[in-house]
Short mmCIF file of C-alpha atoms in Angstrom, two decimals:
data_model
loop_
_atom_site.label_atom_id
_atom_site.label_comp_id
_atom_site.label_asym_id
_atom_site.label_seq_id
_atom_site.Cartn_x
_atom_site.Cartn_y
_atom_site.Cartn_z
CA MET A 58 0.00 0.00 0.00
CA GLY A 59 2.81 2.39 0.85
CA VAL A 60 4.60 1.82 -2.46
CA PHE A 61 1.31 2.13 -4.36
CA TYR A 62 0.52 5.40 -2.57
CA LEU A 63 3.94 6.99 -2.96
CA LEU A 64 4.21 6.14 -6.68
CA ASN A 65 0.75 7.34 -7.69
CA GLY A 66 0.76 10.50 -9.76
CA TYR A 67 -2.15 12.11 -7.93
CA PHE A 68 0.01 12.61 -4.84
CA THR A 69 2.99 13.83 -6.90
CA ALA A 70 0.93 16.32 -8.90
CA ASN A 71 -0.75 17.78 -5.81
CA ILE A 72 2.09 17.63 -3.26
CA ALA A 73 2.01 21.43 -2.79
CA SER A 74 -1.77 21.71 -3.01
CA ASN A 75 -4.28 22.08 -0.19
CA THR A 76 -6.26 19.26 -1.82
CA SER A 77 -3.76 16.61 -0.75
CA HIS A 78 -2.73 17.46 2.82
CA SER A 79 -5.17 15.13 4.60
CA TYR A 80 -4.34 12.12 2.38
CA LEU A 81 -0.94 11.78 4.04
CA PHE A 82 -2.60 10.67 7.30
CA ILE A 83 -5.07 8.19 5.81
CA PRO A 84 -2.74 5.12 5.98
CA ALA A 85 -2.14 5.72 9.72
CA CYS A 86 -5.87 6.27 10.36
CA LEU A 87 -6.81 3.07 8.53
CA TYR A 88 -4.10 0.92 10.12
CA LEU A 89 -4.82 2.01 13.70
CA SER A 90 -8.60 1.86 13.14
CA PHE A 91 -8.45 -1.69 11.76
CA ALA A 92 -6.18 -2.71 14.64
CA PHE A 93 -8.56 -1.18 17.19
CA LEU A 94 -11.64 -2.86 15.67
CA GLU A 95 -9.75 -6.15 15.67
CA LYS A 96 -8.46 -5.78 19.24
CA PRO A 97 -9.75 -2.78 21.24
CA GLU A 98 -6.78 -2.05 23.47
CA VAL A 99 -5.94 1.26 25.12
CA ALA A 100 -2.82 1.75 22.98
CA TYR A 101 -4.84 1.41 19.75
CA PHE A 102 -7.54 3.73 21.13
CA VAL A 103 -4.91 6.39 21.79
CA GLY A 104 -3.47 5.74 18.32
CA VAL A 105 -6.89 6.33 16.74
CA VAL A 106 -7.28 9.59 18.67
CA LEU A 107 -3.84 10.89 17.63
CA SER A 108 -4.05 9.76 13.99
CA PHE A 109 -7.48 11.35 13.48
CA ALA A 110 -6.30 14.47 15.30
CA ALA A 111 -3.57 14.72 12.65
CA LEU A 112 -6.15 14.19 9.90
CA LEU A 113 -8.57 16.77 11.31
CA SER A 114 -5.76 19.28 11.76
CA CYS A 115 -6.03 19.76 7.99
CA SER A 116 -8.77 22.37 8.08
CA PHE A 117 -9.36 22.43 4.31
CA LEU A 118 -12.91 21.11 4.61
CA PRO A 119 -13.59 19.45 1.22
CA THR A 120 -10.75 16.93 1.34
CA THR A 121 -10.99 16.43 5.10
CA ILE A 122 -14.72 15.60 4.83
CA VAL A 123 -14.14 13.28 1.87
CA SER A 124 -11.29 11.56 3.72
CA LEU A 125 -13.48 10.97 6.80
CA LEU A 126 -16.36 9.60 4.71
CA THR A 127 -14.04 7.27 2.80
CA THR A 128 -12.34 6.03 5.96
CA TYR A 129 -15.66 5.20 7.61
CA ALA A 130 -16.94 3.46 4.48
CA LEU A 131 -13.92 1.15 4.63
CA LEU A 132 -14.28 0.68 8.41
CA ILE A 133 -17.88 -0.45 7.92
CA GLY A 134 -16.66 -2.98 5.32
CA PHE A 135 -14.07 -4.20 7.80
CA MET A 136 -16.76 -4.40 10.49
CA PHE A 137 -18.89 -6.68 8.31
CA ALA A 138 -15.83 -8.82 7.54
CA LYS A 139 -15.10 -9.16 11.24
CA SER A 140 -18.74 -9.92 12.00
CA ALA A 141 -18.65 -12.81 9.53
CA ARG A 142 -15.62 -14.26 11.32
CA THR A 143 -16.52 -13.77 15.00
CA GLY A 144 -20.02 -15.17 15.37
CA PRO A 145 -22.89 -12.99 16.60
CA PRO A 146 -23.55 -10.55 13.77
CA PHE A 147 -23.28 -6.81 14.35
CA ARG A 148 -23.26 -6.67 18.17
CA LEU A 149 -19.51 -6.84 18.84
CA PRO A 150 -18.36 -4.94 15.72
CA LEU A 151 -21.00 -2.24 16.21
CA ARG A 152 -19.95 -1.69 19.82
CA ARG A 153 -16.33 -1.34 18.75
CA LEU A 154 -17.34 1.01 15.95
CA MET A 155 -19.14 3.18 18.52
CA LEU A 156 -15.99 3.22 20.65
CA HIS A 157 -14.05 4.22 17.54
CA THR A 158 -16.47 7.10 16.96
CA ILE A 159 -15.86 8.22 20.55
CA ALA A 160 -12.12 8.19 19.81
CA VAL A 161 -12.65 10.40 16.74
CA PHE A 162 -14.76 12.75 18.88
CA GLY A 163 -11.85 12.85 21.32
CA ALA A 164 -9.57 13.82 18.43
CA ALA A 165 -11.93 16.68 17.58
CA CYS A 166 -11.88 17.78 21.24
CA LEU A 167 -8.07 17.90 21.15
CA LEU A 168 -8.40 20.33 18.25
CA SER A 169 -11.01 22.53 19.94
CA VAL A 170 -8.47 25.36 20.00
CA LEU A 171 -8.54 25.20 16.21
CA TYR A 172 -12.21 24.47 15.49
CA LEU A 173 -14.10 26.47 18.14
CA PRO A 174 -12.93 29.85 16.75
CA LEU A 175 -13.69 28.51 13.26
CA LEU A 176 -17.25 27.52 14.22
CA GLU A 177 -17.76 30.83 16.01
CA SER A 178 -16.78 32.78 12.90
CA LEU A 179 -18.86 30.79 10.37
CA ARG A 180 -21.78 33.23 10.45
CA SER A 181 -19.66 36.38 10.19
CA THR A 182 -17.41 35.03 7.43
CA GLY A 183 -20.20 33.45 5.42
CA THR A 184 -18.20 30.27 4.84
CA LEU A 185 -21.23 27.96 4.96
CA ASP A 186 -23.09 30.17 2.48
CA MET A 187 -20.09 30.07 0.17
CA TYR A 188 -19.98 26.25 0.20
CA SER A 189 -23.76 25.87 -0.10
CA LYS A 190 -23.86 28.06 -3.21
CA ARG A 191 -21.14 26.16 -5.06
CA ILE A 192 -22.25 24.36 -8.21
CA PHE A 193 -20.97 20.85 -8.91
CA TYR A 194 -19.58 20.43 -12.43
CA PRO A 195 -19.11 16.75 -13.36
CA VAL A 196 -16.24 15.45 -15.46
CA ARG A 197 -17.23 15.15 -19.14
CA TRP A 198 -17.92 11.63 -20.35
CA PRO A 199 -14.89 11.45 -22.73
CA GLY A 200 -12.83 11.57 -19.52
CA ILE A 201 -13.79 7.91 -18.99
CA LEU A 202 -10.92 7.10 -21.36
CA SER A 203 -8.55 8.03 -18.52
CA LEU A 204 -9.48 4.71 -16.90
CA PHE A 205 -7.57 2.97 -19.68
CA SER A 206 -4.48 5.15 -19.70
CA SER A 207 -1.10 3.46 -20.02
CA SER A 208 0.14 5.69 -17.17
CA HIS A 209 2.06 4.16 -14.27
CA PHE A 210 -0.39 4.06 -11.36
CA TYR A 211 -2.47 7.19 -11.10
CA GLU A 212 -1.87 10.78 -12.08
CA SER A 213 -3.53 14.13 -12.52
CA TYR A 214 -2.25 17.12 -14.37
CA ASN A 215 -3.37 20.31 -16.11
CA ALA A 216 -1.49 19.75 -19.37
CA MET A 217 -3.84 17.95 -21.74
CA GLU A 218 -3.03 17.54 -25.42
CA ALA A 219 -4.24 20.33 -27.70
CA ALA A 220 -6.04 17.71 -29.79
CA ALA A 221 -8.40 17.15 -26.86
CA GLY A 222 -10.14 20.33 -28.03
CA PRO A 223 -13.65 20.70 -26.59
CA PHE A 224 -13.11 17.73 -24.29
CA GLN A 225 -10.38 19.46 -22.31
CA GLU A 226 -10.94 19.36 -18.57
CA ASN A 227 -9.77 21.53 -15.73
CA VAL A 228 -7.75 18.57 -14.48
CA ALA A 229 -7.15 15.23 -16.21
CA PHE A 230 -7.29 12.18 -13.96
CA HIS A 231 -5.65 8.93 -15.04
CA PHE A 232 -5.80 5.65 -13.17
CA GLY A 233 -3.77 3.62 -15.60
CA VAL A 234 -4.34 -0.01 -16.48
CA VAL A 235 -1.64 -1.06 -13.99
CA ALA A 236 -3.60 0.29 -11.01
CA LEU A 237 -6.90 -1.15 -12.20
CA GLY A 238 -5.25 -4.50 -13.00
CA LEU A 239 -3.69 -4.82 -9.56
CA SER A 240 -6.93 -3.77 -7.88
CA GLY A 241 -8.94 -6.24 -9.95
CA CYS A 242 -6.84 -9.10 -8.56
CA ALA A 243 -8.68 -8.67 -5.24
CA VAL A 244 -12.05 -9.52 -6.80
CA SER A 245 -13.10 -13.17 -6.66
CA VAL A 246 -16.34 -15.10 -7.16
CA ARG A 247 -15.48 -17.18 -4.10
CA ARG A 248 -16.42 -15.71 -0.75
CA GLY A 249 -13.52 -15.17 1.64
CA LYS A 250 -12.95 -13.55 5.01
CA HIS A 251 -12.12 -10.22 3.35
CA THR A 252 -15.03 -10.21 0.89
CA PRO A 253 -17.11 -7.55 2.77
CA LEU A 254 -14.09 -5.23 2.87
CA ILE A 255 -13.43 -5.81 -0.85
CA ILE A 256 -17.07 -5.01 -1.60
CA ALA A 257 -16.85 -1.82 0.49
CA CYS A 258 -13.71 -0.70 -1.36
CA ALA A 259 -15.19 -1.43 -4.79
CA ALA A 260 -18.54 0.17 -3.88
CA THR A 261 -16.79 3.33 -2.63
CA ALA A 262 -14.81 3.67 -5.88
CA ILE A 263 -17.95 3.10 -8.01
CA PHE A 264 -19.92 5.57 -5.86
CA VAL A 265 -17.33 8.29 -6.35
CA LEU A 266 -16.93 7.56 -10.07
CA SER A 267 -20.70 7.82 -10.51
CA ARG A 268 -20.67 11.14 -8.71
CA THR A 269 -17.73 12.66 -10.56
CA PHE A 270 -19.06 11.65 -13.99
CA GLY A 271 -22.53 12.91 -13.14
CA VAL A 272 -24.57 9.72 -13.63
CA PRO A 273 -28.18 10.92 -14.13
CA GLY A 274 -30.46 10.44 -11.14
CA PHE A 275 -27.60 9.36 -8.89
CA THR A 276 -25.79 12.68 -8.94
CA GLN A 277 -29.03 14.62 -8.29
CA LEU A 278 -29.53 12.52 -5.16
CA VAL A 279 -26.02 13.28 -3.86
CA SER A 280 -26.46 16.98 -4.67
CA LYS A 281 -29.25 17.19 -2.10
CA LEU A 282 -26.85 16.32 0.75
CA PRO A 283 -25.76 19.42 2.70
CA VAL A 284 -22.12 20.49 2.18
CA VAL A 285 -21.16 17.07 0.72
CA GLY A 286 -23.38 17.70 -2.31
CA ASN A 287 -21.39 20.82 -3.19
CA ILE A 288 -17.88 19.36 -3.00
CA GLY A 289 -16.16 19.71 -6.38
CA CYS A 290 -15.12 16.66 -8.41
CA GLN A 291 -11.41 17.52 -8.06
CA TYR A 292 -11.65 16.80 -4.32
CA TRP A 293 -13.33 13.40 -4.70
CA TRP A 294 -10.53 11.59 -6.52
CA GLY A 295 -8.68 10.75 -3.33
CA ALA A 296 -11.75 8.72 -2.34
CA ILE A 297 -10.94 6.48 -5.31
CA ALA A 298 -7.19 6.26 -4.74
CA ILE A 299 -7.64 5.21 -1.08
CA PRO A 300 -9.89 2.16 -1.76
CA LEU A 301 -7.68 1.17 -4.71
CA MET A 302 -4.71 0.97 -2.34
CA LEU A 303 -6.52 -1.56 -0.16
CA LEU A 304 -7.72 -3.58 -3.16
#
């Protein structure tokens, strides 16, 4: 996962951008969260608090919100996988997931010195109004060709070929057949102990792809969600790269 993450072009292209700051902490958040759900010890609880405190310290809201949503989507998949292995469905994993949520709340409390002044100033600065009035512009359908790029792992850049003409995007996103091929190796018709987690990863990637390409009906439904419905497509691509790492 570390090699996959460090070599992907999305990270390289956005290393100095505010869109990528929170992604650096996702591996630590996932590792410590999985470890805590597997074995809820005090050390892992503290690790969850500190790792999510690092994630939430990135106060650029679009990517921080997307990162949190993606992380919890994968944790729910892991919860179902654990439930299938440990006997009584839901009870034990749900209790641990609630404890995990308490840990994340504790991380937010640690950052109260950062977020309380921010919350207090929302009305005077009009930040919520600014986000609520944003219009979501989906990626044009010809951009689907980026899924079959011969690029290394994953990249984004602002330098499209002139021949792209009317299909030119603000940012071009390329997975590359290597990334999709490696991720596809996780999919199997046989049910295994990780199947729920694999389904959660694949479903998250498909969900985000459907949103970014503006699938009719689906994208209108997402647009009705407060704040989340106004997040631009350029901030959602990390929610595809993260599940692909696990796959």
